[in-house]
PDB file of C-alpha atoms in Angstrom:
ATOM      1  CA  UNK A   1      -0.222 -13.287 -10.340  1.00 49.00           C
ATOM      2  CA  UNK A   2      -0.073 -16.158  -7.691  1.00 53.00           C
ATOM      3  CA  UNK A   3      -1.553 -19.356  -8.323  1.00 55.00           C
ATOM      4  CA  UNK A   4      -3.994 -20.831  -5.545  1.00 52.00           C
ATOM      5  CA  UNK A   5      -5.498 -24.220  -4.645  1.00 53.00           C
ATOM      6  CA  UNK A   6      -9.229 -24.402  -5.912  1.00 53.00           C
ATOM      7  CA  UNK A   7     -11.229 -27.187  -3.548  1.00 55.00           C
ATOM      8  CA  UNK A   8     -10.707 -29.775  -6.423  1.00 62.00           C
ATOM      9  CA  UNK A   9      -7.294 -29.797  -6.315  1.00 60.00           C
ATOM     10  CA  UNK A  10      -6.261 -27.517  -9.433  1.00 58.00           C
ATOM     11  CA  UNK A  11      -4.587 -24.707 -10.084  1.00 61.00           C
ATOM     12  CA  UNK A  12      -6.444 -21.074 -10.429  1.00 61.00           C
ATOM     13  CA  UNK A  13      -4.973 -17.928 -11.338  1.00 59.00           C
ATOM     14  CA  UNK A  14      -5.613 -15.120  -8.616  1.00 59.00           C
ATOM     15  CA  UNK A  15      -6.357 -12.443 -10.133  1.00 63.00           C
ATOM     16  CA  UNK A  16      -9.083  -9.412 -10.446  1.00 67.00           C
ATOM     17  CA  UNK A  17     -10.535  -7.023 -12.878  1.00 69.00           C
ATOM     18  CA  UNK A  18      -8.499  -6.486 -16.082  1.00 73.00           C
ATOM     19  CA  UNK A  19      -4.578  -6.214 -16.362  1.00 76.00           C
ATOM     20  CA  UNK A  20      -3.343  -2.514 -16.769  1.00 80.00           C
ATOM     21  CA  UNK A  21      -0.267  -2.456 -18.606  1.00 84.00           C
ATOM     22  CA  UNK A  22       1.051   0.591 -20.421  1.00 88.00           C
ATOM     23  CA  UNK A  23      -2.562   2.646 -19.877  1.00 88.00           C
ATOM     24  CA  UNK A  24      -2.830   6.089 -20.664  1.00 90.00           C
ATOM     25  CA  UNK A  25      -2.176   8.171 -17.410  1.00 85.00           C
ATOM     26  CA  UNK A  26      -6.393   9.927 -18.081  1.00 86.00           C
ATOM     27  CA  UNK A  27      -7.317   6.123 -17.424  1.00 88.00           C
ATOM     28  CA  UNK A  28      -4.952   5.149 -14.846  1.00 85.00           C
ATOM     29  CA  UNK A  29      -6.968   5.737 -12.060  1.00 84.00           C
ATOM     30  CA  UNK A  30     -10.010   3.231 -13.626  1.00 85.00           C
ATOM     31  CA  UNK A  31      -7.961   0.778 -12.899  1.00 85.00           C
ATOM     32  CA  UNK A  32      -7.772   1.960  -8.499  1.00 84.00           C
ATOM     33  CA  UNK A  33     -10.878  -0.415  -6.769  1.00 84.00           C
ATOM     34  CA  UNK A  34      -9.333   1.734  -3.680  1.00 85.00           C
ATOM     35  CA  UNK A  35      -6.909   2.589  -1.032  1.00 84.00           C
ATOM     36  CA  UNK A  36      -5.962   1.600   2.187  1.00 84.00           C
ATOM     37  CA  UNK A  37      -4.386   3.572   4.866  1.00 79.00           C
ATOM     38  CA  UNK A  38      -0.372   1.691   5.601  1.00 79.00           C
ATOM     39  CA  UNK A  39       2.206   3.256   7.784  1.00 76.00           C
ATOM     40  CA  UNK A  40       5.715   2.395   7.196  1.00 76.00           C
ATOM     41  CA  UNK A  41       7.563   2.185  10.374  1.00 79.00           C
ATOM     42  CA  UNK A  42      11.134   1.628  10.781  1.00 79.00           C
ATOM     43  CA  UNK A  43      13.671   1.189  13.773  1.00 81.00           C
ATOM     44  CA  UNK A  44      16.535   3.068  12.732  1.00 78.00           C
ATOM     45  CA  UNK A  45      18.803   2.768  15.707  1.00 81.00           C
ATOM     46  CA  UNK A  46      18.715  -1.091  14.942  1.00 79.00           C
ATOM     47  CA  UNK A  47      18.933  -0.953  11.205  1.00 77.00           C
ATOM     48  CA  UNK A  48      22.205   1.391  11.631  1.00 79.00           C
ATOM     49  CA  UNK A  49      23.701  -0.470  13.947  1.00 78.00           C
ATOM     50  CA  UNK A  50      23.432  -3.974  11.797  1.00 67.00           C
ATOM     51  CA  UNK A  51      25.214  -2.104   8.851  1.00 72.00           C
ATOM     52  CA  UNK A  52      22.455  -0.388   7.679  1.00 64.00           C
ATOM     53  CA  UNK A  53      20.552  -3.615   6.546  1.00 70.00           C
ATOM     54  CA  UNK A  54      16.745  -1.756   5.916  1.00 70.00           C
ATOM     55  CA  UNK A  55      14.762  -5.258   6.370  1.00 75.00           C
ATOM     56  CA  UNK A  56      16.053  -5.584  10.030  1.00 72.00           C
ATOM     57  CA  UNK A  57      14.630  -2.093  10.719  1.00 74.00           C
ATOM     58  CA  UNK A  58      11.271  -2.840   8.977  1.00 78.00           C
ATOM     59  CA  UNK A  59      10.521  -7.009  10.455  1.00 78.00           C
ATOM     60  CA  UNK A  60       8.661  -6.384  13.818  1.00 78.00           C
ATOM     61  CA  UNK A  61       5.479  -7.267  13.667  1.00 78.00           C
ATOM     62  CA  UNK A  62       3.637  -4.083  14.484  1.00 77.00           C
ATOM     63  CA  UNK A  63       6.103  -2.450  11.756  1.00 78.00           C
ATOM     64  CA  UNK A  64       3.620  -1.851   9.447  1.00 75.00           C
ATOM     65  CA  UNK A  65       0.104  -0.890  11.061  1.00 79.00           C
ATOM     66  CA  UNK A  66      -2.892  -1.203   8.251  1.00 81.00           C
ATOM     67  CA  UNK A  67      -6.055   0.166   7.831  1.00 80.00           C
ATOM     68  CA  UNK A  68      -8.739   0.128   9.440  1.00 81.00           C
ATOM     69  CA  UNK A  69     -10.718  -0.467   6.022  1.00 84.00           C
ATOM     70  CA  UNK A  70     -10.460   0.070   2.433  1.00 85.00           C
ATOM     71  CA  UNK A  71     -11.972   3.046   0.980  1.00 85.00           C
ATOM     72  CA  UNK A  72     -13.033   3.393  -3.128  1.00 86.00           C
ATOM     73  CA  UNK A  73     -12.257   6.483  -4.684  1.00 83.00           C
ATOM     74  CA  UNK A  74     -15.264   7.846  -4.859  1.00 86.00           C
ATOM     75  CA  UNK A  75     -15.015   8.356  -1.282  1.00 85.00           C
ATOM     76  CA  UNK A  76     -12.050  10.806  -1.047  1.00 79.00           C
ATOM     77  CA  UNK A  77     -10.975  13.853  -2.448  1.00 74.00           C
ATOM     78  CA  UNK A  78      -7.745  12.838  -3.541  1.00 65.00           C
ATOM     79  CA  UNK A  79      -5.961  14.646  -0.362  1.00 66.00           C
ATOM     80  CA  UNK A  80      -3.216  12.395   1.869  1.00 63.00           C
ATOM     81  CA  UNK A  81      -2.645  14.124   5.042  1.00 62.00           C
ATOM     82  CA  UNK A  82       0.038  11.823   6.657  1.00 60.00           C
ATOM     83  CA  UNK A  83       0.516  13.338  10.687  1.00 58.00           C
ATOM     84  CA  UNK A  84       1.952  12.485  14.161  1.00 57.00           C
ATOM     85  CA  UNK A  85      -0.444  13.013  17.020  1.00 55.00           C
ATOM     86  CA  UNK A  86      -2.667  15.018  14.581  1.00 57.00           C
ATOM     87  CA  UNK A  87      -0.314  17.230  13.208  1.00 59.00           C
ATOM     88  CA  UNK A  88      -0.241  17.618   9.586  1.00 54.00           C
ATOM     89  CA  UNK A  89       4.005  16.844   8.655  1.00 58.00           C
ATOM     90  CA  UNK A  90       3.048  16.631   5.149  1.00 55.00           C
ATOM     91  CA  UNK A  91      -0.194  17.771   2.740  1.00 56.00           C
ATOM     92  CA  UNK A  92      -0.066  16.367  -1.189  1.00 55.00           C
ATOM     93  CA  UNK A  93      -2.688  14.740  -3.339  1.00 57.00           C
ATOM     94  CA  UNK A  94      -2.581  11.393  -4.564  1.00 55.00           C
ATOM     95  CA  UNK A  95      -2.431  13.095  -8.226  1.00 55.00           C
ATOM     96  CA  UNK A  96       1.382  14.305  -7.199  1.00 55.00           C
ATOM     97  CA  UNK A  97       2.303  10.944  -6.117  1.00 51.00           C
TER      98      UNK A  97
END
């Protein structure tokens, strides 16, 4: 957890809800407030040809498009349905992640 500035000047710990450390997988997902869509782009070409360094394939600044809003889990059915232009490339539930 990150420490941030409170408006008088001291230190606050940044942090929500309760930790989750070693749970038992039945109450893992009490811990989720939610999810948020993230898609991990990455310039290959350019990360090959600068010896295969990954971070200078993944630091332009559209590299990593987010959102539009969270969603709780009570709103999903526990399908991700990643796709290209609407096409499905791959089907799994968030259970087989």
């Amino acid at each position: 957890m990150s420490a941030i500035k409170s408006f008088s000047g001291r230190r606050a710990r940044d942090s929500r809800g309760k930790p989750a450390i070693n749970i038992d997988k039945a109450a893992a997902m009490d811990q989720v407030a939610g999810f948020v869509p993230v898609s991990d782009v990455s310039d290959q070409a350019r990360q090959l040809e600068r010896s295969g360094q990954w971070v200078k394939g993944k630091s332009f600044p559209d590299f990593r498009p987010t959102g539009p809003l969270p969603v709780t889990p009570d709103e999903i059915d526990g399908k991700v349905s990643p796709g290209f232009d609407g096409l499905g490339s791959q089907t799994q539930t968030v259970v087989e992640f």
